[in-house]
Amino acid sequence: RPPNMKVDVIVQEKQLLQGLHSNFCIQMAATAQDSRNLYLMMHPVLGGELFTLVAEKLGPLPEDKARFYAACTVLGLEYLHDNNILYRDLKLENLLIDSRGYLKIADLGIAKRLNPGEKTYTFKGTPDYMAPEYLNNAGVTHAADWWALGVLIFEINSGYTPFQANEPMDMFKKIVQGAYSCPRSFSPALVSLLSGLLERRVAQRLGSGVTGSLEVKQHPWFAGLDWASLKEMKMPAPWLPDVEIRRIPEAPDVQTHPVSLGKHIPAAMQTKFADF
């Protein structure tokens, strides 16, 4: 990627982050720069990735627990979409767990401002989570994030993604065809939810209608979930991370070694980072 494009990406991410004020999205604390580096400082989210919880600690989750994490993600996407942001990078690794066990959407490096009715044609995201419209160049809307949510919910409940294949082209073919099968352990309500989210036809996809995220929240799989309590973070999380902040003791005899600080940011680019 040319340097100027990298600069634009960094500036855009900073602009997006500084406008986020949701319990379900990571929040920026401050920014800074020197002659060699740019710094984005985030509020700490110390519980690790949802990927680690599912892949290494608990394994595939029962539906009652998976529902909590899916609902947190819905609220995060709802907030981004309400602020005209297409996320484009939903995956287990980008969902961080805070000290109360709640999820926060992180890494807006490829997110994009996108107004209702607009489309983008850039090829972005993680292949397993890409919606068919990425692959057939039909133009991408906020609906692509709801497809990715379907992949995420499938993975949380099963331990694997629905379109996985040994070769990328085989996976892309499955995605375009909408060819997946649910484990027998999935409840009828979960199968129905996935059918709505993993709908190839964008206009018929759950979340793509005029009521947007409300379509997803009102699906029977979420029946009984107190969305207001969840939004206020009053609902008990199914798992609490063991988070303890310890002060690192000072070492009186630390040996120092010279390190490379990298190249200076060119003066021509520094102007783009004014007041960074």
Coordinates of C-alpha atoms in Angstrom, one line a residue:
R1 CA 0.0 0.0 0.0
P2 CA 1.5 3.4 -1.0
P3 CA 2.5 5.6 1.9
N4 CA -0.2 8.2 1.2
M5 CA -2.9 5.5 1.4
K6 CA -1.5 4.4 4.8
V7 CA -1.6 7.9 6.0
D8 CA -5.3 8.3 4.9
V9 CA -6.2 5.0 6.7
I10 CA -4.6 6.1 9.9
V11 CA -6.3 9.5 9.8
Q12 CA -9.6 7.9 9.0
E13 CA -9.4 5.4 11.9
K14 CA -8.6 8.2 14.3
Q15 CA -11.6 10.3 13.0
L16 CA -13.9 7.3 13.4
L17 CA -12.6 6.3 16.9
Q18 CA -12.9 9.8 18.3
G19 CA -16.6 9.8 17.6
L20 CA -17.4 6.5 19.2
H21 CA -19.2 6.6 22.6
S22 CA -20.8 3.2 23.0
N23 CA -20.3 0.5 25.7
F24 CA -20.1 -2.0 22.9
C25 CA -17.3 -0.4 20.9
I26 CA -13.7 0.3 22.0
Q27 CA -13.1 3.9 22.9
M28 CA -10.1 6.0 22.2
A29 CA -8.5 7.8 25.2
A30 CA -6.0 10.0 23.5
T31 CA -3.7 10.4 20.5
A32 CA -0.1 11.7 20.2
Q33 CA 2.7 11.9 17.8
D34 CA 6.4 12.5 17.6
S35 CA 8.8 12.7 14.7
R36 CA 8.8 9.0 14.2
N37 CA 5.5 7.6 15.5
L38 CA 1.8 8.0 15.8
Y39 CA 0.0 6.8 18.9
L40 CA -3.6 5.8 19.4
M41 CA -4.3 5.2 23.1
M42 CA -7.3 3.2 23.9
H43 CA -9.2 2.6 27.1
P44 CA -8.0 -0.7 28.5
V45 CA -10.1 -3.9 27.6
L46 CA -8.2 -6.6 29.5
G47 CA -10.3 -9.7 29.2
G48 CA -8.8 -10.9 25.9
E49 CA -10.4 -11.8 22.6
L50 CA -13.6 -13.7 22.2
F51 CA -11.5 -16.0 19.9
T52 CA -9.4 -17.1 22.9
L53 CA -12.5 -17.8 25.0
V54 CA -14.1 -19.9 22.3
A55 CA -11.1 -21.6 20.7
E56 CA -8.9 -22.2 23.8
K57 CA -10.9 -21.9 27.0
L58 CA -14.5 -22.9 26.7
G59 CA -14.9 -24.3 23.3
P60 CA -18.2 -23.9 21.3
L61 CA -20.7 -22.3 23.6
P62 CA -24.2 -23.5 24.5
E63 CA -26.9 -21.3 22.9
D64 CA -27.8 -19.5 26.1
K65 CA -24.3 -18.2 26.6
A66 CA -23.7 -17.6 22.8
R67 CA -26.8 -15.5 22.8
F68 CA -25.2 -13.0 25.2
Y69 CA -22.1 -12.4 23.1
A70 CA -24.2 -12.3 19.9
A71 CA -26.5 -9.7 21.5
C72 CA -23.5 -7.5 22.5
T73 CA -22.3 -7.7 18.9
V74 CA -25.7 -6.7 17.6
L75 CA -25.6 -3.6 19.9
G76 CA -22.2 -2.7 18.7
L77 CA -23.1 -3.0 15.0
E78 CA -26.3 -1.1 15.6
Y79 CA -24.4 1.8 17.1
L80 CA -21.9 1.8 14.2
H81 CA -24.6 1.7 11.6
D82 CA -26.7 4.4 13.3
N83 CA -23.5 6.5 12.9
N84 CA -23.2 5.6 9.2
I85 CA -20.2 3.3 9.7
L86 CA -19.7 0.1 7.8
Y87 CA -17.5 -2.1 10.0
R88 CA -16.3 -4.7 7.5
D89 CA -14.0 -6.7 9.8
L90 CA -16.3 -8.6 12.2
K91 CA -14.6 -11.7 13.6
L92 CA -13.9 -13.4 16.9
E93 CA -10.4 -11.8 17.1
N94 CA -11.9 -8.3 16.9
L95 CA -14.3 -8.7 19.8
L96 CA -12.6 -7.9 23.1
I97 CA -13.9 -8.8 26.6
D98 CA -13.9 -6.2 29.3
S99 CA -13.5 -6.7 33.0
R100 CA -17.3 -7.2 33.4
G101 CA -17.5 -9.8 30.7
Y102 CA -19.0 -7.6 28.0
L103 CA -17.9 -7.5 24.4
K104 CA -16.5 -4.4 22.6
I105 CA -15.9 -4.2 18.9
A106 CA -12.3 -3.2 18.2
D107 CA -10.1 -2.4 15.2
L108 CA -11.7 0.1 12.9
G109 CA -8.8 0.0 10.5
I110 CA -10.9 -0.9 7.5
A111 CA -14.2 0.6 8.6
K112 CA -15.8 3.1 6.3
R113 CA -18.2 6.0 6.5
L114 CA -21.2 4.9 4.4
N115 CA -24.5 6.7 4.3
P116 CA -27.9 4.9 3.9
G117 CA -28.4 3.8 0.3
E118 CA -24.7 4.1 -0.6
K119 CA -22.5 1.2 -1.7
T120 CA -18.7 0.6 -1.6
Y121 CA -16.9 -1.6 -4.1
T122 CA -13.6 -2.1 -2.3
F123 CA -12.6 -5.7 -1.4
K124 CA -12.0 -5.6 2.4
G125 CA -12.3 -8.0 5.3
T126 CA -11.6 -11.5 6.5
P127 CA -12.4 -14.1 3.8
D128 CA -14.4 -16.5 6.0
Y129 CA -16.7 -13.6 6.9
M130 CA -17.2 -12.0 3.5
A131 CA -20.7 -11.6 2.2
P132 CA -21.5 -12.8 -1.4
E133 CA -21.7 -9.2 -2.6
Y134 CA -18.0 -8.7 -2.0
L135 CA -17.2 -11.6 -4.3
N136 CA -19.6 -10.8 -7.2
N137 CA -18.8 -7.1 -7.1
A138 CA -22.4 -6.1 -6.6
G139 CA -21.5 -3.3 -4.2
V140 CA -21.5 -3.6 -0.4
T141 CA -23.8 -1.9 2.1
H142 CA -24.3 -2.2 5.9
A143 CA -26.0 -5.5 5.1
A144 CA -22.5 -7.1 4.8
D145 CA -22.0 -6.7 8.5
W146 CA -25.2 -8.7 9.2
W147 CA -24.0 -11.5 7.0
A148 CA -20.7 -11.5 9.0
L149 CA -22.8 -11.6 12.2
G150 CA -24.4 -14.8 10.9
V151 CA -20.9 -16.3 10.4
L152 CA -19.9 -15.2 13.9
I153 CA -22.9 -16.7 15.6
F154 CA -22.5 -20.0 13.7
E155 CA -18.8 -20.1 14.8
I156 CA -19.5 -19.3 18.4
N157 CA -22.0 -22.2 18.6
S158 CA -20.1 -24.7 16.5
G159 CA -16.4 -23.9 16.8
Y160 CA -15.9 -23.5 13.1
T161 CA -17.1 -21.1 10.3
P162 CA -20.0 -22.2 8.0
F163 CA -18.2 -21.9 4.7
Q164 CA -14.7 -23.3 5.6
A165 CA -12.8 -25.2 2.9
N166 CA -9.3 -26.3 2.2
E167 CA -8.8 -23.9 -0.6
P168 CA -9.9 -20.2 -0.6
M169 CA -11.6 -20.5 -4.0
D170 CA -13.7 -23.4 -2.7
M171 CA -14.7 -21.3 0.3
F172 CA -15.6 -18.3 -2.0
K173 CA -17.7 -20.7 -4.1
K174 CA -19.6 -21.9 -1.0
I175 CA -20.2 -18.3 0.1
V176 CA -21.6 -17.2 -3.3
Q177 CA -23.9 -20.3 -3.4
G178 CA -24.9 -19.9 0.3
A179 CA -23.9 -23.5 0.7
Y180 CA -23.6 -24.4 4.4
S181 CA -25.2 -26.9 6.8
C182 CA -26.0 -26.5 10.5
P183 CA -25.0 -29.1 13.1
R184 CA -28.0 -31.1 14.4
S185 CA -27.4 -29.6 17.9
F186 CA -28.6 -26.2 16.6
S187 CA -32.1 -25.3 17.8
P188 CA -34.7 -24.5 15.2
A189 CA -34.7 -20.8 16.3
L190 CA -30.9 -20.7 15.7
V191 CA -31.2 -22.3 12.3
S192 CA -33.9 -19.8 11.4
L193 CA -31.7 -16.8 12.6
L194 CA -28.7 -18.1 10.5
S195 CA -31.0 -18.5 7.5
G196 CA -32.0 -14.9 7.8
L197 CA -28.5 -13.5 8.3
L198 CA -26.8 -15.8 5.8
E199 CA -29.2 -14.8 3.0
R200 CA -27.5 -14.3 -0.3
R201 CA -30.1 -11.8 -1.5
V202 CA -29.2 -8.6 0.2
A203 CA -32.7 -7.1 0.1
Q204 CA -34.1 -10.2 2.0
R205 CA -31.3 -10.4 4.5
L206 CA -32.2 -10.0 8.1
G207 CA -31.2 -6.5 9.2
S208 CA -31.5 -5.1 5.7
G209 CA -35.1 -3.9 6.0
V210 CA -36.3 -0.5 6.9
T211 CA -36.2 -1.3 10.6
G212 CA -32.5 -2.3 10.4
S213 CA -31.2 -3.9 13.5
L214 CA -34.6 -4.2 15.1
E215 CA -35.3 -7.1 12.7
V216 CA -32.4 -9.0 14.2
K217 CA -33.3 -8.1 17.8
Q218 CA -36.9 -9.2 17.4
H219 CA -35.9 -12.7 16.0
P220 CA -37.2 -15.6 18.1
W221 CA -33.7 -16.7 19.0
F222 CA -33.4 -13.6 21.1
A223 CA -36.8 -14.0 22.7
G224 CA -36.7 -13.2 26.4
L225 CA -33.5 -11.2 26.2
D226 CA -33.8 -7.9 28.0
W227 CA -32.1 -5.6 25.5
A228 CA -32.5 -2.5 27.7
S229 CA -30.7 -4.3 30.6
L230 CA -28.0 -5.5 28.3
K231 CA -27.5 -2.0 26.9
E232 CA -27.1 -0.6 30.4
M233 CA -24.7 -3.4 31.2
K234 CA -26.9 -4.7 34.0
M235 CA -27.2 -8.3 32.7
P236 CA -24.7 -10.8 34.3
A237 CA -22.2 -12.0 31.7
P238 CA -21.8 -15.8 31.3
W239 CA -18.0 -15.6 31.9
L240 CA -15.9 -13.1 33.9
P241 CA -12.2 -12.8 33.0
D242 CA -9.6 -13.0 35.7
V243 CA -8.3 -9.5 35.4
E244 CA -5.9 -8.1 37.9
I245 CA -3.8 -5.0 37.4
R246 CA -0.5 -5.2 39.1
R247 CA 2.2 -2.6 39.5
I248 CA 5.4 -3.7 37.9
P249 CA 8.2 -3.4 40.5
E250 CA 11.0 -1.1 39.7
A251 CA 14.3 -2.9 38.9
P252 CA 17.3 -0.9 40.1
D253 CA 19.9 -2.7 38.0
V254 CA 18.1 -2.7 34.6
Q255 CA 20.6 -2.7 31.7
T256 CA 19.6 -0.5 28.8
H257 CA 20.2 -1.3 25.2
P258 CA 19.9 1.0 22.2
V259 CA 16.9 0.3 20.0
S260 CA 15.9 1.4 16.5
L261 CA 13.3 4.1 16.6
G262 CA 12.4 3.8 13.0
K263 CA 12.4 6.4 10.3
H264 CA 11.2 10.0 10.7
I265 CA 7.8 10.7 9.3
P266 CA 8.4 12.9 6.2
A267 CA 7.6 16.5 6.7
A268 CA 5.2 16.4 3.8
M269 CA 3.1 13.8 5.7
Q270 CA 3.4 15.6 9.0
T271 CA 0.9 18.2 7.8
K272 CA -1.7 15.5 7.5
F273 CA -1.2 14.7 11.2
A274 CA -1.6 18.3 12.5
D275 CA -3.2 18.1 16.0
F276 CA -3.1 14.3 15.9

